[in-house]
Amino acid sequence: MKKLTGLVALCCLALSLSAQDYVELNYKLKTGSEFSLSQESRSETYITVSEVIQRTTRDYNNKMSVKVTDANPGKYTLAWAYTDIKFNFNAKNQNIYVDAKTDHPDEPLQGALKLMLNQSFTVEIQGNGSIVKVDGLDALLDKASEAFAKLKTDERDAYKKLLKDQFGTDAFRGWLEQLLVIYPVHGIKNGTQWEESVPLRGGLKGRIDLYWNLQHWDGQTAKINTTGNIKTDKVETFTIEEGIQATASIDGTLTTNYLINRESGFPSIAVQNTEMKGEYVYLANRKKQLKKDLKVPVKIVTNASYKIKQIK
């Protein structure tokens, strides 16, 4: 009898230790909790037209506040707001640098970004990190576009497009879907890989197949690595800066290293790198002096780092 009791005890201990190898990861947010997010990123695009390489760079140094306004089982509503925006755009010998907090009367974009500061919009996410919807951001951009009212029509349209491409709902949601980890619905252990597919949003159309891997976890943190395979839809059209309609045949990879705060589920730190290569096809347009479709090699490289800190 004593041997049987000892055997049962050993089995229970083994099962207990095995269970300890697994961890449940998800977002655990409380109404009223507040976070600050900082972003530093640089994106470089290289296109080759008639054997001439054209380089476009976009630099961001932004800060945002995030407040949990509603917390229900498996669903959260977050109020987001930009608290600081520094944006640098450089293309074809044109440089636009703006600091939303520093007045620059000669730069219309500065006035628009200033109007965006401390204006909230909402993001609804599920408990695993899937984004349900983004509300109020396009309305905020419409209001910010009032800064372009005195410009000529073509200039006004160009600035509106630049603002939407960089800060609009599709651009923001696509960025956030690539930043937040989408957790599995079951417990996992070190070495476990899980996957999810999300659409490319904004300019390029296509999909990203994301593969997450749990490297290590303890009572407070988890280290997760992500790789993503990017592939554009070859028939979907989009508009480049010059107003030319184009399609894109581009493949690429995304890698992200996360340090997760298990108390909230948000990454405390995330370092992300993306590289894409392929070609644009500028569609024939006589108004743009394109008599026939033009294939344009393209390369896009983006490096970014993010920090999220709970302040309340």
mmCIF file with all atom_site columns, N, CA, C and O in Angstrom, residues 170-211:
data_model
loop_
_atom_site.group_PDB
_atom_site.id
_atom_site.type_symbol
_atom_site.label_atom_id
_atom_site.label_alt_id
_atom_site.label_comp_id
_atom_site.label_asym_id
_atom_site.label_entity_id
_atom_site.label_seq_id
_atom_site.pdbx_PDB_ins_code
_atom_site.Cartn_x
_atom_site.Cartn_y
_atom_site.Cartn_z
_atom_site.occupancy
_atom_site.B_iso_or_equiv
_atom_site.pdbx_formal_charge
_atom_site.auth_seq_id
_atom_site.auth_comp_id
_atom_site.auth_asym_id
_atom_site.auth_atom_id
_atom_site.pdbx_PDB_model_num
ATOM 1   N N  . ASP A 1 170 ? -5.799 52.815 -42.234 1.00 0.00 ? 170 ASP A N  1
ATOM 2   C CA . ASP A 1 170 ? -5.177 51.615 -42.799 1.00 0.00 ? 170 ASP A CA 1
ATOM 3   C C  . ASP A 1 170 ? -3.704 51.518 -42.419 1.00 0.00 ? 170 ASP A C  1
ATOM 4   O O  . ASP A 1 170 ? -3.205 50.447 -42.062 1.00 0.00 ? 170 ASP A O  1
ATOM 5   N N  . ALA A 1 171 ? -2.995 52.662 -42.500 1.00 0.00 ? 171 ALA A N  1
ATOM 6   C CA . ALA A 1 171 ? -1.576 52.661 -42.155 1.00 0.00 ? 171 ALA A CA 1
ATOM 7   C C  . ALA A 1 171 ? -1.384 52.331 -40.674 1.00 0.00 ? 171 ALA A C  1
ATOM 8   O O  . ALA A 1 171 ? -0.516 51.525 -40.314 1.00 0.00 ? 171 ALA A O  1
ATOM 9   N N  . PHE A 1 172 ? -2.196 52.945 -39.813 1.00 0.00 ? 172 PHE A N  1
ATOM 10  C CA . PHE A 1 172 ? -2.071 52.713 -38.370 1.00 0.00 ? 172 PHE A CA 1
ATOM 11  C C  . PHE A 1 172 ? -2.415 51.271 -38.015 1.00 0.00 ? 172 PHE A C  1
ATOM 12  O O  . PHE A 1 172 ? -1.685 50.614 -37.271 1.00 0.00 ? 172 PHE A O  1
ATOM 13  N N  . ARG A 1 173 ? -3.524 50.776 -38.557 1.00 0.00 ? 173 ARG A N  1
ATOM 14  C CA . ARG A 1 173 ? -3.935 49.407 -38.218 1.00 0.00 ? 173 ARG A CA 1
ATOM 15  C C  . ARG A 1 173 ? -2.913 48.391 -38.723 1.00 0.00 ? 173 ARG A C  1
ATOM 16  O O  . ARG A 1 173 ? -2.581 47.438 -38.018 1.00 0.00 ? 173 ARG A O  1
ATOM 17  N N  . GLY A 1 174 ? -2.419 48.594 -39.951 1.00 0.00 ? 174 GLY A N  1
ATOM 18  C CA . GLY A 1 174 ? -1.407 47.690 -40.474 1.00 0.00 ? 174 GLY A CA 1
ATOM 19  C C  . GLY A 1 174 ? -0.154 47.684 -39.618 1.00 0.00 ? 174 GLY A C  1
ATOM 20  O O  . GLY A 1 174 ? 0.438  46.631 -39.357 1.00 0.00 ? 174 GLY A O  1
ATOM 21  N N  . TRP A 1 175 ? 0.250  48.870 -39.154 1.00 0.00 ? 175 TRP A N  1
ATOM 22  C CA . TRP A 1 175 ? 1.429  48.981 -38.281 1.00 0.00 ? 175 TRP A CA 1
ATOM 23  C C  . TRP A 1 175 ? 1.191  48.268 -36.963 1.00 0.00 ? 175 TRP A C  1
ATOM 24  O O  . TRP A 1 175 ? 2.043  47.510 -36.479 1.00 0.00 ? 175 TRP A O  1
ATOM 25  N N  . LEU A 1 176 ? 0.002  48.470 -36.366 1.00 0.00 ? 176 LEU A N  1
ATOM 26  C CA . LEU A 1 176 ? -0.284 47.874 -35.072 1.00 0.00 ? 176 LEU A CA 1
ATOM 27  C C  . LEU A 1 176 ? -0.419 46.357 -35.167 1.00 0.00 ? 176 LEU A C  1
ATOM 28  O O  . LEU A 1 176 ? 0.002  45.627 -34.261 1.00 0.00 ? 176 LEU A O  1
ATOM 29  N N  . GLU A 1 177 ? -0.986 45.859 -36.265 1.00 0.00 ? 177 GLU A N  1
ATOM 30  C CA . GLU A 1 177 ? -1.118 44.413 -36.445 1.00 0.00 ? 177 GLU A CA 1
ATOM 31  C C  . GLU A 1 177 ? 0.241  43.735 -36.556 1.00 0.00 ? 177 GLU A C  1
ATOM 32  O O  . GLU A 1 177 ? 0.389  42.558 -36.199 1.00 0.00 ? 177 GLU A O  1
ATOM 33  N N  . GLN A 1 178 ? 1.232  44.469 -37.033 1.00 0.00 ? 178 GLN A N  1
ATOM 34  C CA . GLN A 1 178 ? 2.572  43.906 -37.135 1.00 0.00 ? 178 GLN A CA 1
ATOM 35  C C  . GLN A 1 178 ? 3.366  44.083 -35.841 1.00 0.00 ? 178 GLN A C  1
ATOM 36  O O  . GLN A 1 178 ? 4.390  43.427 -35.647 1.00 0.00 ? 178 GLN A O  1
ATOM 37  N N  . LEU A 1 179 ? 2.886  44.977 -34.953 1.00 0.00 ? 179 LEU A N  1
ATOM 38  C CA . LEU A 1 179 ? 3.580  45.217 -33.694 1.00 0.00 ? 179 LEU A CA 1
ATOM 39  C C  . LEU A 1 179 ? 3.094  44.304 -32.575 1.00 0.00 ? 179 LEU A C  1
ATOM 40  O O  . LEU A 1 179 ? 3.894  43.710 -31.843 1.00 0.00 ? 179 LEU A O  1
ATOM 41  N N  . LEU A 1 180 ? 1.776  44.180 -32.415 1.00 0.00 ? 180 LEU A N  1
ATOM 42  C CA . LEU A 1 180 ? 1.235  43.399 -31.310 1.00 0.00 ? 180 LEU A CA 1
ATOM 43  C C  . LEU A 1 180 ? 1.347  41.898 -31.590 1.00 0.00 ? 180 LEU A C  1
ATOM 44  O O  . LEU A 1 180 ? 1.084  41.448 -32.699 1.00 0.00 ? 180 LEU A O  1
ATOM 45  N N  . VAL A 1 181 ? 1.718  41.153 -30.574 1.00 0.00 ? 181 VAL A N  1
ATOM 46  C CA . VAL A 1 181 ? 1.716  39.689 -30.677 1.00 0.00 ? 181 VAL A CA 1
ATOM 47  C C  . VAL A 1 181 ? 0.267  39.204 -30.618 1.00 0.00 ? 181 VAL A C  1
ATOM 48  O O  . VAL A 1 181 ? -0.523 39.662 -29.794 1.00 0.00 ? 181 VAL A O  1
ATOM 49  N N  . ILE A 1 182 ? -0.097 38.303 -31.519 1.00 0.00 ? 182 ILE A N  1
ATOM 50  C CA . ILE A 1 182 ? -1.391 37.622 -31.439 1.00 0.00 ? 182 ILE A CA 1
ATOM 51  C C  . ILE A 1 182 ? -1.126 36.280 -30.767 1.00 0.00 ? 182 ILE A C  1
ATOM 52  O O  . ILE A 1 182 ? -0.487 35.395 -31.344 1.00 0.00 ? 182 ILE A O  1
ATOM 53  N N  . TYR A 1 183 ? -1.598 36.141 -29.526 1.00 0.00 ? 183 TYR A N  1
ATOM 54  C CA . TYR A 1 183 ? -1.270 34.964 -28.728 1.00 0.00 ? 183 TYR A CA 1
ATOM 55  C C  . TYR A 1 183 ? -2.160 33.770 -29.086 1.00 0.00 ? 183 TYR A C  1
ATOM 56  O O  . TYR A 1 183 ? -3.303 33.934 -29.497 1.00 0.00 ? 183 TYR A O  1
ATOM 57  N N  . PRO A 1 184 ? -1.642 32.559 -28.887 1.00 0.00 ? 184 PRO A N  1
ATOM 58  C CA . PRO A 1 184 ? -2.466 31.360 -29.110 1.00 0.00 ? 184 PRO A CA 1
ATOM 59  C C  . PRO A 1 184 ? -3.507 31.224 -28.000 1.00 0.00 ? 184 PRO A C  1
ATOM 60  O O  . PRO A 1 184 ? -3.350 31.784 -26.907 1.00 0.00 ? 184 PRO A O  1
ATOM 61  N N  . VAL A 1 185 ? -4.557 30.462 -28.264 1.00 0.00 ? 185 VAL A N  1
ATOM 62  C CA . VAL A 1 185 ? -5.650 30.337 -27.294 1.00 0.00 ? 185 VAL A CA 1
ATOM 63  C C  . VAL A 1 185 ? -5.372 29.251 -26.261 1.00 0.00 ? 185 VAL A C  1
ATOM 64  O O  . VAL A 1 185 ? -6.178 29.040 -25.353 1.00 0.00 ? 185 VAL A O  1
ATOM 65  N N  . HIS A 1 186 ? -4.257 28.563 -26.379 1.00 0.00 ? 186 HIS A N  1
ATOM 66  C CA . HIS A 1 186 ? -3.932 27.477 -25.457 1.00 0.00 ? 186 HIS A CA 1
ATOM 67  C C  . HIS A 1 186 ? -2.566 27.728 -24.830 1.00 0.00 ? 186 HIS A C  1
ATOM 68  O O  . HIS A 1 186 ? -1.783 28.575 -25.290 1.00 0.00 ? 186 HIS A O  1
ATOM 69  N N  . GLY A 1 187 ? -2.262 27.009 -23.756 1.00 0.00 ? 187 GLY A N  1
ATOM 70  C CA . GLY A 1 187 ? -0.967 27.141 -23.115 1.00 0.00 ? 187 GLY A CA 1
ATOM 71  C C  . GLY A 1 187 ? 0.155  26.661 -24.018 1.00 0.00 ? 187 GLY A C  1
ATOM 72  O O  . GLY A 1 187 ? -0.024 25.760 -24.845 1.00 0.00 ? 187 GLY A O  1
ATOM 73  N N  . ILE A 1 188 ? 1.324  27.260 -23.867 1.00 0.00 ? 188 ILE A N  1
ATOM 74  C CA . ILE A 1 188 ? 2.479  26.910 -24.692 1.00 0.00 ? 188 ILE A CA 1
ATOM 75  C C  . ILE A 1 188 ? 3.712  26.790 -23.814 1.00 0.00 ? 188 ILE A C  1
ATOM 76  O O  . ILE A 1 188 ? 3.715  27.214 -22.656 1.00 0.00 ? 188 ILE A O  1
ATOM 77  N N  . LYS A 1 189 ? 4.773  26.207 -24.354 1.00 0.00 ? 189 LYS A N  1
ATOM 78  C CA . LYS A 1 189 ? 6.028  26.088 -23.622 1.00 0.00 ? 189 LYS A CA 1
ATOM 79  C C  . LYS A 1 189 ? 7.164  26.582 -24.511 1.00 0.00 ? 189 LYS A C  1
ATOM 80  O O  . LYS A 1 189 ? 6.974  26.874 -25.699 1.00 0.00 ? 189 LYS A O  1
ATOM 81  N N  . ASN A 1 190 ? 8.354  26.677 -23.924 1.00 0.00 ? 190 ASN A N  1
ATOM 82  C CA . ASN A 1 190 ? 9.513  27.145 -24.688 1.00 0.00 ? 190 ASN A CA 1
ATOM 83  C C  . ASN A 1 190 ? 9.691  26.322 -25.962 1.00 0.00 ? 190 ASN A C  1
ATOM 84  O O  . ASN A 1 190 ? 9.615  25.092 -25.936 1.00 0.00 ? 190 ASN A O  1
ATOM 85  N N  . GLY A 1 191 ? 9.905  27.029 -27.077 1.00 0.00 ? 191 GLY A N  1
ATOM 86  C CA . GLY A 1 191 ? 10.087 26.357 -28.355 1.00 0.00 ? 191 GLY A CA 1
ATOM 87  C C  . GLY A 1 191 ? 8.821  26.221 -29.167 1.00 0.00 ? 191 GLY A C  1
ATOM 88  O O  . GLY A 1 191 ? 8.875  25.867 -30.349 1.00 0.00 ? 191 GLY A O  1
ATOM 89  N N  . THR A 1 192 ? 7.671  26.511 -28.546 1.00 0.00 ? 192 THR A N  1
ATOM 90  C CA . THR A 1 192 ? 6.403  26.414 -29.275 1.00 0.00 ? 192 THR A CA 1
ATOM 91  C C  . THR A 1 192 ? 6.323  27.489 -30.352 1.00 0.00 ? 192 THR A C  1
ATOM 92  O O  . THR A 1 192 ? 6.658  28.650 -30.112 1.00 0.00 ? 192 THR A O  1
ATOM 93  N N  . GLN A 1 193 ? 5.873  27.113 -31.532 1.00 0.00 ? 193 GLN A N  1
ATOM 94  C CA . GLN A 1 193 ? 5.646  28.074 -32.626 1.00 0.00 ? 193 GLN A CA 1
ATOM 95  C C  . GLN A 1 193 ? 4.161  28.088 -32.970 1.00 0.00 ? 193 GLN A C  1
ATOM 96  O O  . GLN A 1 193 ? 3.506  27.060 -32.977 1.00 0.00 ? 193 GLN A O  1
ATOM 97  N N  . TRP A 1 194 ? 3.645  29.297 -33.212 1.00 0.00 ? 194 TRP A N  1
ATOM 98  C CA . TRP A 1 194 ? 2.266  29.435 -33.672 1.00 0.00 ? 194 TRP A CA 1
ATOM 99  C C  . TRP A 1 194 ? 2.237  30.489 -34.763 1.00 0.00 ? 194 TRP A C  1
ATOM 100 O O  . TRP A 1 194 ? 3.197  31.236 -34.940 1.00 0.00 ? 194 TRP A O  1
ATOM 101 N N  . GLU A 1 195 ? 1.169  30.540 -35.510 1.00 0.00 ? 195 GLU A N  1
ATOM 102 C CA . GLU A 1 195 ? 1.157  31.411 -36.684 1.00 0.00 ? 195 GLU A CA 1
ATOM 103 C C  . GLU A 1 195 ? -0.187 32.109 -36.872 1.00 0.00 ? 195 GLU A C  1
ATOM 104 O O  . GLU A 1 195 ? -1.216 31.685 -36.343 1.00 0.00 ? 195 GLU A O  1
ATOM 105 N N  . GLU A 1 196 ? -0.141 33.177 -37.632 1.00 0.00 ? 196 GLU A N  1
ATOM 106 C CA . GLU A 1 196 ? -1.338 33.947 -37.982 1.00 0.00 ? 196 GLU A CA 1
ATOM 107 C C  . GLU A 1 196 ? -1.031 34.693 -39.275 1.00 0.00 ? 196 GLU A C  1
ATOM 108 O O  . GLU A 1 196 ? 0.125  35.007 -39.575 1.00 0.00 ? 196 GLU A O  1
ATOM 109 N N  . SER A 1 197 ? -2.062 34.983 -40.051 1.00 0.00 ? 197 SER A N  1
ATOM 110 C CA . SER A 1 197 ? -1.894 35.738 -41.291 1.00 0.00 ? 197 SER A CA 1
ATOM 111 C C  . SER A 1 197 ? -2.701 37.021 -41.195 1.00 0.00 ? 197 SER A C  1
ATOM 112 O O  . SER A 1 197 ? -3.864 37.002 -40.785 1.00 0.00 ? 197 SER A O  1
ATOM 113 N N  . VAL A 1 198 ? -2.064 38.159 -41.528 1.00 0.00 ? 198 VAL A N  1
ATOM 114 C CA . VAL A 1 198 ? -2.745 39.450 -41.498 1.00 0.00 ? 198 VAL A CA 1
ATOM 115 C C  . VAL A 1 198 ? -2.536 40.147 -42.841 1.00 0.00 ? 198 VAL A C  1
ATOM 116 O O  . VAL A 1 198 ? -1.540 39.915 -43.522 1.00 0.00 ? 198 VAL A O  1
ATOM 117 N N  . PRO A 1 199 ? -3.475 41.010 -43.241 1.00 0.00 ? 199 PRO A N  1
ATOM 118 C CA . PRO A 1 199 ? -3.323 41.686 -44.532 1.00 0.00 ? 199 PRO A CA 1
ATOM 119 C C  . PRO A 1 199 ? -2.340 42.839 -44.468 1.00 0.00 ? 199 PRO A C  1
ATOM 120 O O  . PRO A 1 199 ? -2.145 43.454 -43.415 1.00 0.00 ? 199 PRO A O  1
ATOM 121 N N  . LEU A 1 200 ? -1.696 43.118 -45.593 1.00 0.00 ? 200 LEU A N  1
ATOM 122 C CA . LEU A 1 200 ? -1.002 44.393 -45.759 1.00 0.00 ? 200 LEU A CA 1
ATOM 123 C C  . LEU A 1 200 ? -2.074 45.461 -45.936 1.00 0.00 ? 200 LEU A C  1
ATOM 124 O O  . LEU A 1 200 ? -3.056 45.252 -46.648 1.00 0.00 ? 200 LEU A O  1
ATOM 125 N N  . ARG A 1 201 ? -1.885 46.581 -45.288 1.00 0.00 ? 201 ARG A N  1
ATOM 126 C CA . ARG A 1 201 ? -2.875 47.655 -45.389 1.00 0.00 ? 201 ARG A CA 1
ATOM 127 C C  . ARG A 1 201 ? -2.187 48.940 -45.843 1.00 0.00 ? 201 ARG A C  1
ATOM 128 O O  . ARG A 1 201 ? -0.976 49.073 -45.801 1.00 0.00 ? 201 ARG A O  1
ATOM 129 N N  . GLY A 1 202 ? -2.986 49.907 -46.254 1.00 0.00 ? 202 GLY A N  1
ATOM 130 C CA . GLY A 1 202 ? -2.417 51.168 -46.703 1.00 0.00 ? 202 GLY A CA 1
ATOM 131 C C  . GLY A 1 202 ? -2.082 51.115 -48.175 1.00 0.00 ? 202 GLY A C  1
ATOM 132 O O  . GLY A 1 202 ? -2.945 50.853 -49.008 1.00 0.00 ? 202 GLY A O  1
ATOM 133 N N  . GLY A 1 203 ? -0.807 51.343 -48.507 1.00 0.00 ? 203 GLY A N  1
ATOM 134 C CA . GLY A 1 203 ? -0.401 51.387 -49.912 1.00 0.00 ? 203 GLY A CA 1
ATOM 135 C C  . GLY A 1 203 ? -0.392 50.020 -50.566 1.00 0.00 ? 203 GLY A C  1
ATOM 136 O O  . GLY A 1 203 ? -1.277 49.670 -51.339 1.00 0.00 ? 203 GLY A O  1
ATOM 137 N N  . LEU A 1 204 ? 0.606  49.219 -50.265 1.00 0.00 ? 204 LEU A N  1
ATOM 138 C CA . LEU A 1 204 ? 0.724  47.893 -50.870 1.00 0.00 ? 204 LEU A CA 1
ATOM 139 C C  . LEU A 1 204 ? -0.372 46.963 -50.356 1.00 0.00 ? 204 LEU A C  1
ATOM 140 O O  . LEU A 1 204 ? -0.764 47.026 -49.192 1.00 0.00 ? 204 LEU A O  1
ATOM 141 N N  . LYS A 1 205 ? -0.850 46.092 -51.248 1.00 0.00 ? 205 LYS A N  1
ATOM 142 C CA . LYS A 1 205 ? -1.865 45.115 -50.881 1.00 0.00 ? 205 LYS A CA 1
ATOM 143 C C  . LYS A 1 205 ? -1.252 43.716 -50.918 1.00 0.00 ? 205 LYS A C  1
ATOM 144 O O  . LYS A 1 205 ? -0.471 43.386 -51.798 1.00 0.00 ? 205 LYS A O  1
ATOM 145 N N  . GLY A 1 206 ? -1.635 42.890 -49.971 1.00 0.00 ? 206 GLY A N  1
ATOM 146 C CA . GLY A 1 206 ? -1.119 41.541 -49.910 1.00 0.00 ? 206 GLY A CA 1
ATOM 147 C C  . GLY A 1 206 ? -1.315 40.972 -48.526 1.00 0.00 ? 206 GLY A C  1
ATOM 148 O O  . GLY A 1 206 ? -2.237 41.370 -47.806 1.00 0.00 ? 206 GLY A O  1
ATOM 149 N N  . ARG A 1 207 ? -0.420 40.063 -48.103 1.00 0.00 ? 207 ARG A N  1
ATOM 150 C CA . ARG A 1 207 ? -0.557 39.431 -46.801 1.00 0.00 ? 207 ARG A CA 1
ATOM 151 C C  . ARG A 1 207 ? 0.817  39.222 -46.168 1.00 0.00 ? 207 ARG A C  1
ATOM 152 O O  . ARG A 1 207 ? 1.838  39.142 -46.854 1.00 0.00 ? 207 ARG A O  1
ATOM 153 N N  . ILE A 1 208 ? 0.796  39.099 -44.842 1.00 0.00 ? 208 ILE A N  1
ATOM 154 C CA . ILE A 1 208 ? 1.978  38.726 -44.084 1.00 0.00 ? 208 ILE A CA 1
ATOM 155 C C  . ILE A 1 208 ? 1.638  37.470 -43.289 1.00 0.00 ? 208 ILE A C  1
ATOM 156 O O  . ILE A 1 208 ? 0.693  37.478 -42.481 1.00 0.00 ? 208 ILE A O  1
ATOM 157 N N  . ASP A 1 209 ? 2.379  36.413 -43.499 1.00 0.00 ? 209 ASP A N  1
ATOM 158 C CA . ASP A 1 209 ? 2.246  35.202 -42.697 1.00 0.00 ? 209 ASP A CA 1
ATOM 159 C C  . ASP A 1 209 ? 3.248  35.298 -41.554 1.00 0.00 ? 209 ASP A C  1
ATOM 160 O O  . ASP A 1 209 ? 4.464  35.284 -41.779 1.00 0.00 ? 209 ASP A O  1
ATOM 161 N N  . LEU A 1 210 ? 2.734  35.416 -40.325 1.00 0.00 ? 210 LEU A N  1
ATOM 162 C CA . LEU A 1 210 ? 3.568  35.636 -39.147 1.00 0.00 ? 210 LEU A CA 1
ATOM 163 C C  . LEU A 1 210 ? 3.743  34.336 -38.374 1.00 0.00 ? 210 LEU A C  1
ATOM 164 O O  . LEU A 1 210 ? 2.788  33.584 -38.160 1.00 0.00 ? 210 LEU A O  1
ATOM 165 N N  . TYR A 1 211 ? 4.976  34.092 -37.933 1.00 0.00 ? 211 TYR A N  1
ATOM 166 C CA . TYR A 1 211 ? 5.304  32.894 -37.158 1.00 0.00 ? 211 TYR A CA 1
ATOM 167 C C  . TYR A 1 211 ? 5.998  33.330 -35.870 1.00 0.00 ? 211 TYR A C  1
ATOM 168 O O  . TYR A 1 211 ? 7.107  33.871 -35.909 1.00 0.00 ? 211 TYR A O  1
#
